[in-house]
Amino acid sequence: MLGGQLNTYNMIDDQLAPCLDGQSNLRLQVFRKSSRGFSYAIEHANILKSDIISRNGVVHIIDKVLIPIKENIMDVLAKPDFSKFSQMVYAGGPQLVNAMRASHATTLFLPTDEAFQHLPNSVVEKLLASPKDAAKVVQNHMLLNIMLIEECLENVKYRIENMLQEPLEIAANDGTVYVNNAAIEIARSDHMTKNGVIHVIDKVLMPDI
């Protein structure tokens, strides 16, 4: 529950709406689902029926239960499957680490440790030895807004700038969603955290270095 009345026509994409507990927020998403108009979501839940006016407020019917989110992006990076990318973040320097902790509306395409095995060890070691290059690798995987994979339309290509202001291409084909040449693990996509959303991918997105 939110404090106050919030109708869909007042919703702003990536807006944080305070909950009644006074301690947590819910992130709102506004996106164009089709040529027929806009759709709305709260965290990872789609609004199925909106703006139902009652005597003491407004009701939006959603398709998922909203479980309170406790972890942030850095908490996820601390998990064993992402140790290589975590090393890259810390190799990028304290400013990068602090920026990732402080962000509130970030999309991270997160490569697994297995994804890093597609790169020669010498390349990974060289990247980790250079804070500038390590930071570029991390920023090449990040967007400065929320993008949900479940909202991607089949056979539609999306081009969106990452933190390096370089375009990433997201496309859904035959049930598989790709970002550039990396496949997104659908079972581990749209993972909401306190400060963004994470999509696990099977390859490292290498920038020009």
PDB file of C-alpha atoms in Angstrom:
ATOM      1  CA  MET A   1       0.000   0.000   0.000  1.00  0.00           C
ATOM      2  CA  LEU A   2       1.103   3.511  -0.820  1.00  0.00           C
ATOM      3  CA  GLY A   3       0.397   6.660   1.093  1.00  0.00           C
ATOM      4  CA  GLY A   4      -2.009   8.879  -0.829  1.00  0.00           C
ATOM      5  CA  GLN A   5      -3.848   8.275  -4.085  1.00  0.00           C
ATOM      6  CA  LEU A   6      -1.818   7.420  -7.183  1.00  0.00           C
ATOM      7  CA  ASN A   7      -3.570   7.043 -10.533  1.00  0.00           C
ATOM      8  CA  THR A   8      -1.846   5.737 -13.647  1.00  0.00           C
ATOM      9  CA  TYR A   9      -2.148   9.108 -15.367  1.00  0.00           C
ATOM     10  CA  ASN A  10       0.071  10.524 -12.599  1.00  0.00           C
ATOM     11  CA  MET A  11       2.703   7.780 -12.811  1.00  0.00           C
ATOM     12  CA  ILE A  12       6.199   8.650 -14.014  1.00  0.00           C
ATOM     13  CA  ASP A  13       8.630   6.034 -15.295  1.00  0.00           C
ATOM     14  CA  ASP A  14      11.213   5.016 -12.639  1.00  0.00           C
ATOM     15  CA  GLN A  15       9.313   6.984  -9.995  1.00  0.00           C
ATOM     16  CA  LEU A  16       9.781   5.786  -6.403  1.00  0.00           C
ATOM     17  CA  ALA A  17       6.525   5.829  -4.431  1.00  0.00           C
ATOM     18  CA  PRO A  18       6.733   5.632  -0.610  1.00  0.00           C
ATOM     19  CA  CYS A  19       4.923   2.784   1.135  1.00  0.00           C
ATOM     20  CA  LEU A  20       2.729   3.203   4.192  1.00  0.00           C
ATOM     21  CA  ASP A  21       5.416   1.639   6.413  1.00  0.00           C
ATOM     22  CA  GLY A  22       7.512   4.769   5.881  1.00  0.00           C
ATOM     23  CA  GLN A  23      10.639   2.664   5.276  1.00  0.00           C
ATOM     24  CA  SER A  24      10.414   1.281   1.757  1.00  0.00           C
ATOM     25  CA  ASN A  25       9.524   2.443  -1.737  1.00  0.00           C
ATOM     26  CA  LEU A  26       7.932   0.838  -4.765  1.00  0.00           C
ATOM     27  CA  ARG A  27       9.334   1.596  -8.210  1.00  0.00           C
ATOM     28  CA  LEU A  28       6.847   2.431 -10.950  1.00  0.00           C
ATOM     29  CA  GLN A  29       7.347   1.675 -14.626  1.00  0.00           C
ATOM     30  CA  VAL A  30       5.589   3.208 -17.585  1.00  0.00           C
ATOM     31  CA  PHE A  31       6.279   1.686 -20.990  1.00  0.00           C
ATOM     32  CA  ARG A  32       4.791   1.425 -24.451  1.00  0.00           C
ATOM     33  CA  LYS A  33       3.579  -2.154 -24.778  1.00  0.00           C
ATOM     34  CA  SER A  34       2.139  -1.702 -28.263  1.00  0.00           C
ATOM     35  CA  SER A  35       0.890   0.946 -30.634  1.00  0.00           C
ATOM     36  CA  ARG A  36      -2.336   0.980 -28.632  1.00  0.00           C
ATOM     37  CA  GLY A  37      -0.811   2.912 -25.763  1.00  0.00           C
ATOM     38  CA  PHE A  38       1.070   2.601 -22.510  1.00  0.00           C
ATOM     39  CA  SER A  39       1.189  -0.123 -19.897  1.00  0.00           C
ATOM     40  CA  TYR A  40       2.148   0.192 -16.253  1.00  0.00           C
ATOM     41  CA  ALA A  41       3.994  -1.905 -13.693  1.00  0.00           C
ATOM     42  CA  ILE A  42       4.940  -1.726 -10.021  1.00  0.00           C
ATOM     43  CA  GLU A  43       8.351  -3.287  -9.419  1.00  0.00           C
ATOM     44  CA  HIS A  44       8.108  -6.518 -11.462  1.00  0.00           C
ATOM     45  CA  ALA A  45       4.313  -6.774 -11.370  1.00  0.00           C
ATOM     46  CA  ASN A  46       2.185  -5.691 -14.322  1.00  0.00           C
ATOM     47  CA  ILE A  47      -0.949  -3.704 -13.608  1.00  0.00           C
ATOM     48  CA  LEU A  48      -3.802  -5.705 -15.127  1.00  0.00           C
ATOM     49  CA  LYS A  49      -6.648  -3.392 -14.178  1.00  0.00           C
ATOM     50  CA  SER A  50      -6.029   0.143 -13.026  1.00  0.00           C
ATOM     51  CA  ASP A  51      -7.626   3.172 -11.431  1.00  0.00           C
ATOM     52  CA  ILE A  52     -10.478   1.412  -9.636  1.00  0.00           C
ATOM     53  CA  ILE A  53     -11.895   4.155  -7.460  1.00  0.00           C
ATOM     54  CA  SER A  54     -13.144   3.192  -3.995  1.00  0.00           C
ATOM     55  CA  ARG A  55     -14.516   5.192  -1.080  1.00  0.00           C
ATOM     56  CA  ASN A  56     -11.102   5.526   0.553  1.00  0.00           C
ATOM     57  CA  GLY A  57      -8.609   5.405  -2.302  1.00  0.00           C
ATOM     58  CA  VAL A  58      -7.716   3.845  -5.635  1.00  0.00           C
ATOM     59  CA  VAL A  59      -6.989   0.165  -6.419  1.00  0.00           C
ATOM     60  CA  HIS A  60      -4.708  -1.335  -9.080  1.00  0.00           C
ATOM     61  CA  ILE A  61      -4.918  -5.094  -9.715  1.00  0.00           C
ATOM     62  CA  ILE A  62      -1.495  -6.645 -10.405  1.00  0.00           C
ATOM     63  CA  ASP A  63      -0.293 -10.060 -11.620  1.00  0.00           C
ATOM     64  CA  LYS A  64       2.296 -10.831  -8.928  1.00  0.00           C
ATOM     65  CA  VAL A  65       2.663 -10.665  -5.168  1.00  0.00           C
ATOM     66  CA  LEU A  66       5.075  -7.908  -4.134  1.00  0.00           C
ATOM     67  CA  ILE A  67       7.597  -9.376  -1.702  1.00  0.00           C
ATOM     68  CA  PRO A  68       9.632  -6.749   0.188  1.00  0.00           C
ATOM     69  CA  ILE A  69      13.043  -6.339  -1.477  1.00  0.00           C
ATOM     70  CA  LYS A  70      16.000  -6.452   0.896  1.00  0.00           C
ATOM     71  CA  GLU A  71      19.079  -6.813  -1.307  1.00  0.00           C
ATOM     72  CA  ASN A  72      20.824  -4.287  -3.544  1.00  0.00           C
ATOM     73  CA  ILE A  73      22.929  -4.852  -6.640  1.00  0.00           C
ATOM     74  CA  MET A  74      26.157  -5.229  -4.660  1.00  0.00           C
ATOM     75  CA  ASP A  75      24.516  -7.926  -2.506  1.00  0.00           C
ATOM     76  CA  VAL A  76      23.782  -9.932  -5.655  1.00  0.00           C
ATOM     77  CA  LEU A  77      27.356  -9.502  -6.888  1.00  0.00           C
ATOM     78  CA  ALA A  78      28.574 -11.082  -3.648  1.00  0.00           C
ATOM     79  CA  LYS A  79      27.023 -14.418  -4.668  1.00  0.00           C
ATOM     80  CA  PRO A  80      29.460 -17.138  -5.852  1.00  0.00           C
ATOM     81  CA  ASP A  81      28.258 -17.263  -9.472  1.00  0.00           C
ATOM     82  CA  PHE A  82      29.259 -13.636 -10.070  1.00  0.00           C
ATOM     83  CA  SER A  83      32.689 -13.428  -8.457  1.00  0.00           C
ATOM     84  CA  LYS A  84      34.493 -12.437 -11.679  1.00  0.00           C
ATOM     85  CA  PHE A  85      32.216  -9.482 -12.398  1.00  0.00           C
ATOM     86  CA  SER A  86      32.426  -8.483  -8.738  1.00  0.00           C
ATOM     87  CA  GLN A  87      36.218  -8.461  -9.034  1.00  0.00           C
ATOM     88  CA  MET A  88      35.864  -6.235 -12.089  1.00  0.00           C
ATOM     89  CA  VAL A  89      33.689  -3.791 -10.125  1.00  0.00           C
ATOM     90  CA  TYR A  90      36.182  -3.497  -7.265  1.00  0.00           C
ATOM     91  CA  ALA A  91      39.082  -3.286  -9.724  1.00  0.00           C
ATOM     92  CA  GLY A  92      37.316  -0.269 -11.228  1.00  0.00           C
ATOM     93  CA  GLY A  93      37.934   1.664  -8.011  1.00  0.00           C
ATOM     94  CA  PRO A  94      35.950   2.958  -5.026  1.00  0.00           C
ATOM     95  CA  GLN A  95      34.134   5.606  -7.075  1.00  0.00           C
ATOM     96  CA  LEU A  96      32.559   2.891  -9.248  1.00  0.00           C
ATOM     97  CA  VAL A  97      31.658   0.770  -6.212  1.00  0.00           C
ATOM     98  CA  ASN A  98      30.022   3.734  -4.483  1.00  0.00           C
ATOM     99  CA  ALA A  99      28.150   4.686  -7.659  1.00  0.00           C
ATOM    100  CA  MET A 100      26.684   1.188  -7.924  1.00  0.00           C
ATOM    101  CA  ARG A 101      25.609   1.273  -4.296  1.00  0.00           C
ATOM    102  CA  ALA A 102      24.067   4.739  -4.639  1.00  0.00           C
ATOM    103  CA  SER A 103      22.193   4.192  -7.904  1.00  0.00           C
ATOM    104  CA  HIS A 104      18.413   3.886  -7.709  1.00  0.00           C
ATOM    105  CA  ALA A 105      17.285   3.013 -11.226  1.00  0.00           C
ATOM    106  CA  THR A 106      19.935   0.855 -12.868  1.00  0.00           C
ATOM    107  CA  THR A 107      19.683  -2.068 -15.262  1.00  0.00           C
ATOM    108  CA  LEU A 108      22.595  -4.492 -15.039  1.00  0.00           C
ATOM    109  CA  PHE A 109      23.267  -7.231 -17.595  1.00  0.00           C
ATOM    110  CA  LEU A 110      25.258  -9.522 -15.333  1.00  0.00           C
ATOM    111  CA  PRO A 111      27.628 -12.119 -16.825  1.00  0.00           C
ATOM    112  CA  THR A 112      28.243 -15.286 -14.842  1.00  0.00           C
ATOM    113  CA  ASP A 113      31.668 -16.657 -13.998  1.00  0.00           C
ATOM    114  CA  GLU A 114      31.114 -19.192 -16.771  1.00  0.00           C
ATOM    115  CA  ALA A 115      30.627 -16.307 -19.213  1.00  0.00           C
ATOM    116  CA  PHE A 116      34.107 -15.033 -18.347  1.00  0.00           C
ATOM    117  CA  GLN A 117      35.540 -18.421 -19.310  1.00  0.00           C
ATOM    118  CA  HIS A 118      34.903 -17.492 -22.957  1.00  0.00           C
ATOM    119  CA  LEU A 119      37.645 -14.853 -22.581  1.00  0.00           C
ATOM    120  CA  PRO A 120      41.356 -15.738 -22.441  1.00  0.00           C
ATOM    121  CA  ASN A 121      42.767 -15.590 -18.904  1.00  0.00           C
ATOM    122  CA  SER A 122      45.357 -13.089 -20.095  1.00  0.00           C
ATOM    123  CA  VAL A 123      42.593 -10.691 -21.190  1.00  0.00           C
ATOM    124  CA  VAL A 124      40.762 -10.943 -17.863  1.00  0.00           C
ATOM    125  CA  GLU A 125      43.993 -10.420 -15.915  1.00  0.00           C
ATOM    126  CA  LYS A 126      44.862  -7.382 -18.032  1.00  0.00           C
ATOM    127  CA  LEU A 127      41.425  -5.860 -17.420  1.00  0.00           C
ATOM    128  CA  LEU A 128      41.649  -6.422 -13.670  1.00  0.00           C
ATOM    129  CA  ALA A 129      45.054  -4.735 -13.619  1.00  0.00           C
ATOM    130  CA  SER A 130      43.668  -1.534 -15.148  1.00  0.00           C
ATOM    131  CA  PRO A 131      41.048   0.414 -13.122  1.00  0.00           C
ATOM    132  CA  LYS A 132      40.069   2.389 -16.227  1.00  0.00           C
ATOM    133  CA  ASP A 133      39.504  -0.698 -18.385  1.00  0.00           C
ATOM    134  CA  ALA A 134      37.763  -2.615 -15.593  1.00  0.00           C
ATOM    135  CA  ALA A 135      35.367   0.305 -15.072  1.00  0.00           C
ATOM    136  CA  LYS A 136      34.609   0.426 -18.801  1.00  0.00           C
ATOM    137  CA  VAL A 137      33.722  -3.274 -18.816  1.00  0.00           C
ATOM    138  CA  VAL A 138      31.345  -2.797 -15.889  1.00  0.00           C
ATOM    139  CA  GLN A 139      29.730   0.331 -17.330  1.00  0.00           C
ATOM    140  CA  ASN A 140      29.283  -1.405 -20.688  1.00  0.00           C
ATOM    141  CA  HIS A 141      26.850  -3.754 -18.913  1.00  0.00           C
ATOM    142  CA  MET A 142      24.756  -1.033 -17.280  1.00  0.00           C
ATOM    143  CA  LEU A 143      21.845   1.212 -18.226  1.00  0.00           C
ATOM    144  CA  LEU A 144      20.833   4.340 -16.338  1.00  0.00           C
ATOM    145  CA  ASN A 145      17.176   3.343 -16.338  1.00  0.00           C
ATOM    146  CA  ILE A 146      15.032   0.288 -15.662  1.00  0.00           C
ATOM    147  CA  MET A 147      14.398  -2.125 -18.524  1.00  0.00           C
ATOM    148  CA  LEU A 148      12.306  -5.246 -17.926  1.00  0.00           C
ATOM    149  CA  ILE A 149      12.889  -8.199 -20.226  1.00  0.00           C
ATOM    150  CA  GLU A 150       9.354  -9.533 -19.877  1.00  0.00           C
ATOM    151  CA  GLU A 151       8.133  -6.346 -21.547  1.00  0.00           C
ATOM    152  CA  CYS A 152      10.218  -6.882 -24.695  1.00  0.00           C
ATOM    153  CA  LEU A 153       8.092  -7.616 -27.734  1.00  0.00           C
ATOM    154  CA  GLU A 154       8.901 -10.577 -29.984  1.00  0.00           C
ATOM    155  CA  ASN A 155      10.803  -9.696 -33.185  1.00  0.00           C
ATOM    156  CA  VAL A 156      11.347  -6.100 -32.068  1.00  0.00           C
ATOM    157  CA  LYS A 157      14.835  -4.647 -31.685  1.00  0.00           C
ATOM    158  CA  TYR A 158      15.522  -2.089 -28.968  1.00  0.00           C
ATOM    159  CA  ARG A 159      18.567   0.166 -29.030  1.00  0.00           C
ATOM    160  CA  ILE A 160      19.405   1.847 -25.756  1.00  0.00           C
ATOM    161  CA  GLU A 161      22.519   3.634 -24.523  1.00  0.00           C
ATOM    162  CA  ASN A 162      24.567   2.180 -21.697  1.00  0.00           C
ATOM    163  CA  MET A 163      26.618   4.117 -19.145  1.00  0.00           C
ATOM    164  CA  LEU A 164      29.370   4.569 -21.729  1.00  0.00           C
ATOM    165  CA  GLN A 165      26.802   6.193 -24.028  1.00  0.00           C
ATOM    166  CA  GLU A 166      27.298   3.286 -26.401  1.00  0.00           C
ATOM    167  CA  PRO A 167      24.245   1.536 -27.897  1.00  0.00           C
ATOM    168  CA  LEU A 168      23.213  -1.925 -26.772  1.00  0.00           C
ATOM    169  CA  GLU A 169      20.787  -3.869 -28.933  1.00  0.00           C
ATOM    170  CA  ILE A 170      18.137  -5.962 -27.183  1.00  0.00           C
ATOM    171  CA  ALA A 171      16.066  -8.333 -29.309  1.00  0.00           C
ATOM    172  CA  ALA A 172      13.585 -11.141 -28.609  1.00  0.00           C
ATOM    173  CA  ASN A 173      13.549 -13.978 -31.134  1.00  0.00           C
ATOM    174  CA  ASP A 174      11.800 -17.350 -30.795  1.00  0.00           C
ATOM    175  CA  GLY A 175      11.511 -17.062 -27.036  1.00  0.00           C
ATOM    176  CA  THR A 176      15.150 -16.058 -26.459  1.00  0.00           C
ATOM    177  CA  VAL A 177      16.156 -12.497 -25.599  1.00  0.00           C
ATOM    178  CA  TYR A 178      19.602 -11.240 -26.534  1.00  0.00           C
ATOM    179  CA  VAL A 179      21.626  -8.201 -25.583  1.00  0.00           C
ATOM    180  CA  ASN A 180      24.114  -7.811 -28.423  1.00  0.00           C
ATOM    181  CA  ASN A 181      25.493 -11.366 -28.803  1.00  0.00           C
ATOM    182  CA  ALA A 182      24.746 -12.500 -25.237  1.00  0.00           C
ATOM    183  CA  ALA A 183      21.673 -14.558 -24.395  1.00  0.00           C
ATOM    184  CA  ILE A 184      19.695 -13.510 -21.339  1.00  0.00           C
ATOM    185  CA  GLU A 185      18.763 -16.298 -18.939  1.00  0.00           C
ATOM    186  CA  ILE A 186      15.010 -15.796 -18.763  1.00  0.00           C
ATOM    187  CA  ALA A 187      14.771 -17.666 -15.452  1.00  0.00           C
ATOM    188  CA  ARG A 188      17.237 -15.168 -13.963  1.00  0.00           C
ATOM    189  CA  SER A 189      16.019 -11.989 -15.624  1.00  0.00           C
ATOM    190  CA  ASP A 190      13.950  -9.150 -14.157  1.00  0.00           C
ATOM    191  CA  HIS A 191      15.508  -9.727 -10.736  1.00  0.00           C
ATOM    192  CA  MET A 192      14.512  -6.617  -8.813  1.00  0.00           C
ATOM    193  CA  THR A 193      16.803  -5.118  -6.178  1.00  0.00           C
ATOM    194  CA  LYS A 194      16.519  -2.003  -4.059  1.00  0.00           C
ATOM    195  CA  ASN A 195      18.454   0.032  -6.594  1.00  0.00           C
ATOM    196  CA  GLY A 196      17.782  -1.595  -9.933  1.00  0.00           C
ATOM    197  CA  VAL A 197      17.069  -4.707 -11.949  1.00  0.00           C
ATOM    198  CA  ILE A 198      19.457  -7.514 -12.935  1.00  0.00           C
ATOM    199  CA  HIS A 199      19.419  -9.786 -15.992  1.00  0.00           C
ATOM    200  CA  VAL A 200      21.913 -12.663 -16.021  1.00  0.00           C
ATOM    201  CA  ILE A 201      23.685 -13.205 -19.369  1.00  0.00           C
ATOM    202  CA  ASP A 202      25.923 -15.924 -20.800  1.00  0.00           C
ATOM    203  CA  LYS A 203      28.646 -13.748 -22.366  1.00  0.00           C
ATOM    204  CA  VAL A 204      30.703 -10.730 -21.379  1.00  0.00           C
ATOM    205  CA  LEU A 205      29.831  -7.544 -23.286  1.00  0.00           C
ATOM    206  CA  MET A 206      33.255  -6.243 -24.197  1.00  0.00           C
ATOM    207  CA  PRO A 207      33.694  -2.519 -24.930  1.00  0.00           C
ATOM    208  CA  ASP A 208      36.331  -1.068 -27.224  1.00  0.00           C
ATOM    209  CA  ILE A 209      39.481  -0.844 -25.112  1.00  0.00           C
TER     210      ILE A 209
END
